[in-house]
XYZ file of C-alpha atoms in Angstrom:
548
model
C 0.000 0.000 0.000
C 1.365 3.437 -1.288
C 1.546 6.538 1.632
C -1.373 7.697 -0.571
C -3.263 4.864 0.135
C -2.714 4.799 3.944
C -5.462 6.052 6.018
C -4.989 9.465 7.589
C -4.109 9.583 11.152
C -4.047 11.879 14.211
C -0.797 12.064 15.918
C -0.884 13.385 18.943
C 0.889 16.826 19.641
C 4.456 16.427 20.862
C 6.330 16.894 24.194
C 8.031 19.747 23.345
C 4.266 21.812 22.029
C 3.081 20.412 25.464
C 5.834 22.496 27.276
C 5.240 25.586 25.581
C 3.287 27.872 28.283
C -0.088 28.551 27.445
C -2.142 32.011 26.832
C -3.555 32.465 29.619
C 0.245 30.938 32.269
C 2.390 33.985 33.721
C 5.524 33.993 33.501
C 7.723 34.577 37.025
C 7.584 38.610 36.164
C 4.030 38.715 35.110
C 3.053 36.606 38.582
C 5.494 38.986 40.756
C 3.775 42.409 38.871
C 0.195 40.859 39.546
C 1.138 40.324 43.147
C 2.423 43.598 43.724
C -0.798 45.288 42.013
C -3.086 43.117 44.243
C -0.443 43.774 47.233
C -0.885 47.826 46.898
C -4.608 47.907 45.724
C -6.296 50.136 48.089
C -8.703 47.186 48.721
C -6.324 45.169 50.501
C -4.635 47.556 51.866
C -8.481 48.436 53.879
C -8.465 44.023 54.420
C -5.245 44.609 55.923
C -5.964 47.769 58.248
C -9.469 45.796 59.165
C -7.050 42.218 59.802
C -4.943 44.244 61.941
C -7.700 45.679 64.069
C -9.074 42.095 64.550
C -5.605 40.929 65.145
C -5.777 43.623 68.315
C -8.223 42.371 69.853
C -6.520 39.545 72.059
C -4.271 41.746 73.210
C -7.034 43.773 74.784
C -9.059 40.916 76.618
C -6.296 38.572 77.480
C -3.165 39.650 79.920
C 0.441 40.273 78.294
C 3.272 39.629 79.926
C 4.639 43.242 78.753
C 1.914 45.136 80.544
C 0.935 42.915 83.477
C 2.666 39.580 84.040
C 1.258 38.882 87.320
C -2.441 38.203 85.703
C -0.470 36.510 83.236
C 0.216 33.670 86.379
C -3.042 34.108 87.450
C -4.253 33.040 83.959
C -2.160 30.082 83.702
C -3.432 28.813 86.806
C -6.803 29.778 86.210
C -7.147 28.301 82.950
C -4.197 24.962 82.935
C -5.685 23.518 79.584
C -5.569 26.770 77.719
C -2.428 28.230 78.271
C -0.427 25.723 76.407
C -2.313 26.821 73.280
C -2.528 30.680 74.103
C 1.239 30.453 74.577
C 1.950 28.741 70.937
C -0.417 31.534 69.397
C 1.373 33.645 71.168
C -1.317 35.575 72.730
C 0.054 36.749 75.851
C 2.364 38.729 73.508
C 0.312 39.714 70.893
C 1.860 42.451 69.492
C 5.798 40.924 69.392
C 4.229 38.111 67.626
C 5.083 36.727 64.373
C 1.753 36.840 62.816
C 0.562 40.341 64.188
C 4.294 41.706 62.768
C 3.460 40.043 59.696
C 0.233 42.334 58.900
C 1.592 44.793 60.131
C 4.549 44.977 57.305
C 2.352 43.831 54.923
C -0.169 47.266 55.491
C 3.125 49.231 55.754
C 4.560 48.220 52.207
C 0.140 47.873 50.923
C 0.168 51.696 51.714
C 3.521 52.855 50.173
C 2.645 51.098 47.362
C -0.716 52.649 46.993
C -0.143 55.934 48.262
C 3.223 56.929 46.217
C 1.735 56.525 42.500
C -1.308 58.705 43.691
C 1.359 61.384 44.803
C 2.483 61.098 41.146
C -1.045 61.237 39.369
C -1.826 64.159 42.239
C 1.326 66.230 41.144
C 0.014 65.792 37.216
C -3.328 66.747 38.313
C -1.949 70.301 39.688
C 0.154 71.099 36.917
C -2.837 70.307 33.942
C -5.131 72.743 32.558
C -8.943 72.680 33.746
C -11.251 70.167 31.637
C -12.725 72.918 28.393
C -16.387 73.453 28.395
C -18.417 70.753 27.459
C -20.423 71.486 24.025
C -23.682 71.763 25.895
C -23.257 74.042 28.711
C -27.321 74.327 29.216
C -27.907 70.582 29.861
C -25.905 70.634 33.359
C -27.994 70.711 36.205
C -26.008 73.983 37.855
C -26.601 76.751 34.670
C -28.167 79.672 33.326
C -27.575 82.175 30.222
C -28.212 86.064 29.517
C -27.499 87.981 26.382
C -25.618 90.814 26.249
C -24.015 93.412 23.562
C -20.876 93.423 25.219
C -18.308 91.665 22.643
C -17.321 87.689 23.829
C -13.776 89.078 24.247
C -14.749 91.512 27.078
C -17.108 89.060 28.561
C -14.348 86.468 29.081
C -11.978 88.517 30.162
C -14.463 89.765 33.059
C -15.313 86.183 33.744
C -11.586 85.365 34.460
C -11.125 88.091 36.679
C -14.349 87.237 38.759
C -13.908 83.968 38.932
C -10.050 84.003 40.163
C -11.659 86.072 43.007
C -13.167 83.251 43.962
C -9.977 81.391 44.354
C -10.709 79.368 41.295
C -7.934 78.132 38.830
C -8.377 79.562 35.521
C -7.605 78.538 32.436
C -8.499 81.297 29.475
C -6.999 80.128 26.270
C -6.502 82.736 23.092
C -9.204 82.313 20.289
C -11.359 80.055 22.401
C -14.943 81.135 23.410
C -15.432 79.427 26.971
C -13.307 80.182 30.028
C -12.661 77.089 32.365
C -12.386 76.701 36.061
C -11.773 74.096 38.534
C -11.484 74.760 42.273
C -11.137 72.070 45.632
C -7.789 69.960 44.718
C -7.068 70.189 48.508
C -9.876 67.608 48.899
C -7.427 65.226 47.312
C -4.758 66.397 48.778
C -6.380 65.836 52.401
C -7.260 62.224 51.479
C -3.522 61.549 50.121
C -2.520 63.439 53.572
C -4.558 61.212 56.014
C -3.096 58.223 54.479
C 0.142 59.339 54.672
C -0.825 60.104 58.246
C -1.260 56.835 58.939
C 2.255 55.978 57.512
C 3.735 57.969 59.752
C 1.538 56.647 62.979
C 2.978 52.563 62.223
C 6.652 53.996 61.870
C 6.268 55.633 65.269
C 4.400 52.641 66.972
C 7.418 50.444 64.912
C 9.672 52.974 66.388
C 8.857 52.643 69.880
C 8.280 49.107 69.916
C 11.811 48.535 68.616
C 13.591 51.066 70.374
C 11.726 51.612 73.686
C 10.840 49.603 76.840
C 7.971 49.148 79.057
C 8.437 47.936 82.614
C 6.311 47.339 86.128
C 7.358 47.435 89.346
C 5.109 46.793 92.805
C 6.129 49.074 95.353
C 5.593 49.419 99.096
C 4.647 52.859 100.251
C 7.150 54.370 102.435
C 10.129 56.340 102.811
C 11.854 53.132 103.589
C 11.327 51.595 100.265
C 12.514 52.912 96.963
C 13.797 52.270 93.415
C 16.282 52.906 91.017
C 15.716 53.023 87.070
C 17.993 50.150 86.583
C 16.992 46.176 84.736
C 17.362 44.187 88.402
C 14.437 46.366 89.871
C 11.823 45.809 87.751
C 9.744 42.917 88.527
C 8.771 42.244 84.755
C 10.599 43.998 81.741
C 9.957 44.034 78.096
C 12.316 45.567 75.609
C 12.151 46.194 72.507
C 14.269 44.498 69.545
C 16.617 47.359 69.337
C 16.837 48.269 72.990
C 19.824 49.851 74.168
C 20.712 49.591 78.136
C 22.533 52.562 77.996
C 19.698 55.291 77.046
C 17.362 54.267 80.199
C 17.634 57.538 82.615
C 19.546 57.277 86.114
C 16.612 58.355 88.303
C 15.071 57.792 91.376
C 12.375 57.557 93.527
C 9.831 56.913 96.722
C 6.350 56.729 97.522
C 6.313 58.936 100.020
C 2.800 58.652 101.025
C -0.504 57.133 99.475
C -4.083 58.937 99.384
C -6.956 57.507 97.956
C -10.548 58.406 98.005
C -13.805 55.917 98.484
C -17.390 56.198 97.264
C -19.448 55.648 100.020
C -22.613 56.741 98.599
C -25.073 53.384 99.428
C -27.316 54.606 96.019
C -24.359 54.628 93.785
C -23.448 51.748 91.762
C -19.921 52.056 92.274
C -20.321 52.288 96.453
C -17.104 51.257 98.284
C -14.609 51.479 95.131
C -11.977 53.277 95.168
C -11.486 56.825 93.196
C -9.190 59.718 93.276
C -5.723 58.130 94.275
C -2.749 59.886 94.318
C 0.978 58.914 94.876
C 3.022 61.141 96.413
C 6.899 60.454 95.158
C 10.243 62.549 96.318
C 12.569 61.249 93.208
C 15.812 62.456 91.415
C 16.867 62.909 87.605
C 19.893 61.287 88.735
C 22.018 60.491 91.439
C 23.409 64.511 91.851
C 20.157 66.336 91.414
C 18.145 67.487 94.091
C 15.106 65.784 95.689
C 11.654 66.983 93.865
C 7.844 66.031 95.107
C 5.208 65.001 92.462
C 1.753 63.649 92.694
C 1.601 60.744 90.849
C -2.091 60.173 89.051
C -3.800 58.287 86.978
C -3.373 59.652 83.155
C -1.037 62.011 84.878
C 2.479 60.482 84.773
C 5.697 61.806 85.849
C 8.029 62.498 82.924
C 11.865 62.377 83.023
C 13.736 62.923 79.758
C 11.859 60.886 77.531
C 10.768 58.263 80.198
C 7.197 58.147 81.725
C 6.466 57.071 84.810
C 2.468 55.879 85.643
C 0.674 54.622 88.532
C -1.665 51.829 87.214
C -2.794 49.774 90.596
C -2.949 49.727 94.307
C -3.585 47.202 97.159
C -2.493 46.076 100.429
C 0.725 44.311 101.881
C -0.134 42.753 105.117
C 2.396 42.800 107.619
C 2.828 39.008 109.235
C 5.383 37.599 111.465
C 6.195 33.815 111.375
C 7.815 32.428 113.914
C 9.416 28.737 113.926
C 9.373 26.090 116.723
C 12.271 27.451 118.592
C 10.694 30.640 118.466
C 13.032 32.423 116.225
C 11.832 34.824 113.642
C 11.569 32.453 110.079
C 9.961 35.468 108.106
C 8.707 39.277 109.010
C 7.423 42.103 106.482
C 4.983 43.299 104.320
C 3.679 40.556 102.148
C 1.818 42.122 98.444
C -1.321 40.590 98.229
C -2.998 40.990 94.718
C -6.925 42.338 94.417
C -8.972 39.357 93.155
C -11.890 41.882 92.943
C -11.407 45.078 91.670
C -14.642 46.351 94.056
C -14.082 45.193 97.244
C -10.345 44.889 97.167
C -10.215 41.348 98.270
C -7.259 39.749 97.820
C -4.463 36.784 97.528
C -1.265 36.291 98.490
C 1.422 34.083 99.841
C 3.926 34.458 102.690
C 7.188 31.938 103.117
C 9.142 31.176 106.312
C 12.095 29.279 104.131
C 14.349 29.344 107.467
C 11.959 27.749 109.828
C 12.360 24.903 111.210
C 12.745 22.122 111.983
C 10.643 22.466 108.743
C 9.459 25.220 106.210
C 6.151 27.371 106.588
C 4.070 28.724 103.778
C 0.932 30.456 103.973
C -1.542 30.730 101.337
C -4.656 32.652 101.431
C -6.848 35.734 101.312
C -6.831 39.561 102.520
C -10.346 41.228 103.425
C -10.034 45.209 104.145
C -13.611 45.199 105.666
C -14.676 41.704 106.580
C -18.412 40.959 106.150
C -18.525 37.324 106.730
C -20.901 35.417 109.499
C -19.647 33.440 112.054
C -21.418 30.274 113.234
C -22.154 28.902 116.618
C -18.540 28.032 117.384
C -17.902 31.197 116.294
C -15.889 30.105 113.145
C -16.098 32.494 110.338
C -18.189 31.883 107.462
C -17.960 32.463 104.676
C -15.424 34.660 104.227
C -15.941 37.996 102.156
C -15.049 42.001 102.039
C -17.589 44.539 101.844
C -15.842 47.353 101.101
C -11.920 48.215 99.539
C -11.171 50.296 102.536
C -9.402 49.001 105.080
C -12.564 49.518 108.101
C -12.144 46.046 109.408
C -9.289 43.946 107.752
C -9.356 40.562 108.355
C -6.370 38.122 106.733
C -7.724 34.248 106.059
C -4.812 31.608 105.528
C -4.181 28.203 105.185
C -0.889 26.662 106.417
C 1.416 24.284 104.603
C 4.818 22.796 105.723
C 7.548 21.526 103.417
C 9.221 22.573 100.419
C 8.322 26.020 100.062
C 10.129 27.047 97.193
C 13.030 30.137 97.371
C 12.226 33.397 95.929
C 16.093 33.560 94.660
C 15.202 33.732 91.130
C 15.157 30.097 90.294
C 11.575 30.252 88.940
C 9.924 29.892 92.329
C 7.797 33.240 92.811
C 6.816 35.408 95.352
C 3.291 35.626 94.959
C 3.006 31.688 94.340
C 3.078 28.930 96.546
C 4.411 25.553 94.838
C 2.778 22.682 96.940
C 4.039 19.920 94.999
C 6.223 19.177 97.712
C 4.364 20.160 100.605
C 1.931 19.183 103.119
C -0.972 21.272 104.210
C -1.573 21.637 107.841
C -4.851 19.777 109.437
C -6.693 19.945 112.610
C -7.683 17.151 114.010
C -10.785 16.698 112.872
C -9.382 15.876 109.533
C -10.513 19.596 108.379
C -7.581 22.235 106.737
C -6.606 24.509 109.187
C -7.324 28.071 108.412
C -5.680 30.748 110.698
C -8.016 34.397 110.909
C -6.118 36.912 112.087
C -7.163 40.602 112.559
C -4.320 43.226 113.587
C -2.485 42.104 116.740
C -3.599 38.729 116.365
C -1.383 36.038 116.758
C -2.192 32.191 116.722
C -0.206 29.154 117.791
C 0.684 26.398 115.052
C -0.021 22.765 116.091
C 2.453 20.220 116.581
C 5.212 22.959 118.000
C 5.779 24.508 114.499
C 5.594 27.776 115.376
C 3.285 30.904 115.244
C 2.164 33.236 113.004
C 1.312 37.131 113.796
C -0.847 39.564 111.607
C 1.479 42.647 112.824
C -0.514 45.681 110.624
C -1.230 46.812 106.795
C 0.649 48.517 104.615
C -0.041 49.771 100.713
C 1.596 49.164 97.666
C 1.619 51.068 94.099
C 2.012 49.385 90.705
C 4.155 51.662 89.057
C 4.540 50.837 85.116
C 7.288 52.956 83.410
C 8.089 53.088 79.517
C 10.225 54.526 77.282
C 8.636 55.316 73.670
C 11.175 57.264 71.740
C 8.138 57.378 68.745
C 5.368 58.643 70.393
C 5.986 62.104 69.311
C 6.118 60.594 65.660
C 3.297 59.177 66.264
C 1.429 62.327 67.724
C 2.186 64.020 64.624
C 0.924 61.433 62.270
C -2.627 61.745 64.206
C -2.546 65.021 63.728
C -1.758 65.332 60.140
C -4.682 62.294 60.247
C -7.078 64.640 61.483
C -6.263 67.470 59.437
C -6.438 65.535 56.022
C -10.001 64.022 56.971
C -11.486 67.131 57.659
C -10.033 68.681 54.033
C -11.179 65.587 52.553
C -14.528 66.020 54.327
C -14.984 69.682 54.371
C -13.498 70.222 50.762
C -15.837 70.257 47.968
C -14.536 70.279 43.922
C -16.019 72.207 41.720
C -15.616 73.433 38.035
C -16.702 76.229 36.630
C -17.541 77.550 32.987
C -18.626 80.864 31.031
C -19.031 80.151 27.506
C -19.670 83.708 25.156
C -20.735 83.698 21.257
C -21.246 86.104 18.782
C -25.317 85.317 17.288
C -26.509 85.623 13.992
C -28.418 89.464 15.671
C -25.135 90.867 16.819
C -26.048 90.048 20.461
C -23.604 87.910 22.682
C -25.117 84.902 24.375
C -23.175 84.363 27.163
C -23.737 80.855 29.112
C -22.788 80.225 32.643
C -22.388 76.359 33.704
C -20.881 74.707 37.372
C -20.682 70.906 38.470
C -20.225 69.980 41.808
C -18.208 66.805 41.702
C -18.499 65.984 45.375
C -21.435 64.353 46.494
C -24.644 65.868 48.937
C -23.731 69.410 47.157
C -25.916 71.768 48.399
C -28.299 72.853 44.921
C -28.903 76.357 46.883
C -25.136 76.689 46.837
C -24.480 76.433 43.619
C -27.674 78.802 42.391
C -26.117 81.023 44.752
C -22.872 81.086 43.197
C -23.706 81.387 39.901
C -25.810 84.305 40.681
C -22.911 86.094 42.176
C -20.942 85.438 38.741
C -23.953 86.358 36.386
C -24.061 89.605 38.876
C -20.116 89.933 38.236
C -20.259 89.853 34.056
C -23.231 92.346 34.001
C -22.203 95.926 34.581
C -25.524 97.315 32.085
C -28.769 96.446 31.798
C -28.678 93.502 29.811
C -31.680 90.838 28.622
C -31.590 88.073 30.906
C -33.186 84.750 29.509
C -34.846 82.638 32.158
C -33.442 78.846 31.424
């Protein structure tokens, strides 16, 4: 059989016309320009500001360990089967995680890319001529026409003039028979300013997050206790990724005294909470300066250099004595008990005798500033529970455990928790937990010769939370640049204006008088107004004025 004899066959297309890319494949480039274009769109960049607002949220409703890492503990112990997965999302420190840092780049470079070709199209916009007249001046909702015997030169020429009174741009070209005008480019200029704005408010939050610090410290009231602006006092400490030791300032300072003010109003929802506190510090720049007095209050910190220096909280530090079974002194001072409720000031703490013996005392339990709890018929208290914050009747409730304490030597073992894996709590001998209540003065014997324990007075303490934010003034500015652009990009209206004047077949000038309002909810009485003032302006003799 010839070839021309041999059915016709398909063959099937080869490798190489399989490898070619087809129409509608980008290349590397292509994919890398479409993802930039979709990366500075001004619709993500909106997804991005709205995923970063979201992303916020945590860090508003659950404790960080940058602001407050004593609720952080409380947390953890609170809620054992959580933590483990709040602490790989890493939402105790939202904002130095991974994925909020992520967004927040990603909105930084969304609006550079969007905002910078807008400057460029802005900057063209300025420099071009105003749109001409449009061939039908009449059909515009915002017009009206007279005739006149003036000649069309004259009449444009007058229109110019009035109009650049009105802070109009004008554009009057030679030969042509309209004059155009075009007015309220500062409405674009306040929108490109307000995002700008916001630019400049991320690099000063980046700024200060990098470069600054933010620190807490609980401090007893007195002249007797103090502290120095130096890393070992702080009880927690967050830095920032570019924190430098060296810039924190060499000051100084004491709580002199503590005042703070109650509601005691039975009618008012906020009866027996506390308002009006004020901290009264004698502190130095350094360790040359002289002693100065402030009044520390809330919203009203204490600045020195750029360091700020806020009171944030307040409680009570009960003074207790332990002694051990030989009768020595195992552990005396003020011990910080933390509020468990922010009304009544109740509150929790722990006090360890590590040097008594012949074994270790801890004591676990709660603080009541005015006790409001019933006793029963063996006059044990029950149940136990404060009234009111101030300290009328303070009553301190603990349980006893002996053992392993734990030392507060910065091993992990902390002050305000009581480890009891290795201890043993105390019972009476009825098989019930023993639970020492001790008012001021009070002291009780321990059973089985371990000691005593002595509730010796009060005392307050501050939270004091001080930070460093070297961008906050950056930041200040970008909010108010923010402001500023919104209202021109509120307040601003564009408009364009046009006077179009023709020689008619009679020898009479028919002059027409046209504005648009390009912004939206344009007041119609405004713009009747206006043109009225510019028909006013062009006729300086009685003219015939056509009704349109």
């Amino acid at each position: 059989m010839t070839d021309l004899q041999r059915p016709a066959t398909h063959e099937r297309p080869s490798d190489s016309r399989q490898a070619t890319a087809l129409p509608m494949e980008l290349t590397v480039r292509e994919l890398a320009r479409w993802t930039w274009r979709q990366l500075t769109s001004m619709r993500t960049a909106l997804v991005l500001l709205l995923l970063l607002a979201l992303a916020a949220i945590p860090g508003s409703v659950i404790p960080q360990e940058d602001i407050d890492s004593l609720k952080v503990s409380q947390w953890r112990d609170d809620h054992p089967r959580l933590a483990p997965i709040w602490d790989r999302l890493d939402l105790f420190s939202v904002y130095g995680s991974v994925w909020f840092s992520a967004i927040y780049i990603l909105l930084m470079i969304s609006l550079v890319g969007c905002i910078v070709p807008r400057l460029f199209v802005y900057a063209r916009a300025l420099r071009a001529r105003p749109p001409k007249a449009p061939r039908n001046l009449m059909r515009l909702p915002e017009s009206t026409s007279y005739e006149t015997d003036e000649d069309p030169d004259v009449v444009l020429a007058r229109a110019a003039k009035a109009i650049r009174r009105r802070r109009y741009r004008v554009d009057l070209v030679e030969g042509s028979d309209s004059v155009a005008a075009e007015r309220g480019h500062l409405r674009e200029a306040g929108n490109l300013l307000f995002h700008l704005a916001v630019i400049v408010v991320l690099v000063g939050v980046a700024v200060g997050s990098l470069l600054g610090y933010k620190g807490g410290v609980i401090m007893l009231v007195g002249k007797d206790y103090g502290f120095s602006n130096t890393l070992t006092q702080y009880d927690d400490f967050a830095p920032g990724s570019l924190f430098d030791p060296s810039v924190m300032e060499p000051f100084s300072f004491k709580i002199t005294d503590f005042d703070v003010e109650w509601i005691t109003d039975p009618e008012s929802r906020r009866a027996g909470m506390a308002r009006k506190f004020v901290s009264h510090l004698d502190y130095r720049t350094d360790a040359d300066a002289p002693t100065q007095e402030y009044d520390l209050k809330v919203n009203h910190p204490l600045s020195i250099g750029g360091t700020d220096v806020f009171l944030i909280g307040h409680g009570y530090a009960p003074v207790i004595t332990v002694r051990d079974g030989d009768g020595n002194i195992a552990q005396s001072g003020p011990s910080v008990f933390l509020p468990t409720n922010a009304k009544t000031f109740e509150s929790f703490g722990v006090v360890k005798a590590p040097d008594a013996k012949p074994t270790q005392i801890g004591l676990e339990g709660s603080f009541y500033p005015t006790f409001g709890g019933a006793t029963d018929a063996t006059g044990k208290l029950i149940p136990p529970a404060s009234v009111f914050g101030d300290a009328v009747d303070p009553l301190v409730s603990l349980f006893v455990y002996t053992g392993d304490v734990g030392l507060d030597d910065g091993t992990g073992s902390s002050v305000y928790v009581l480890d009891k894996a290795k201890t043993t709590q105390v019972m009476k001998d009825d098989g019930q937990p023993l639970r020492l209540d001790l008012r001021p003065g009070d002291t009780v014997e321990l059973p089985d010769g371990l000691g005593s324990v002595t509730f010796d007075g009060l005392e307050r303490w501050n939270k004091i939370q001080i930070s460093r934010t070297p961008g906050k003034m950056v930041a200040l500015t970008g909010v108010v640049l923010a402001l500023l652009g919104l209202l021109g990009s509120l307040f601003v209206r564009p408009r364009r204006l046009w006077v179009r004047a023709r020689r008619r077949e009679d020898g009479s000038t028919l002059v027409e008088v046209a504005r648009l309002d390009r912004s939206s909810g344009g007041d119609p009485e405004n713009g009747r107004d206006e043109l009225a003032a510019i028909v006013a302006a062009l006729q300086q003799h009685k003219d015939r004025e056509v009704a349109t």
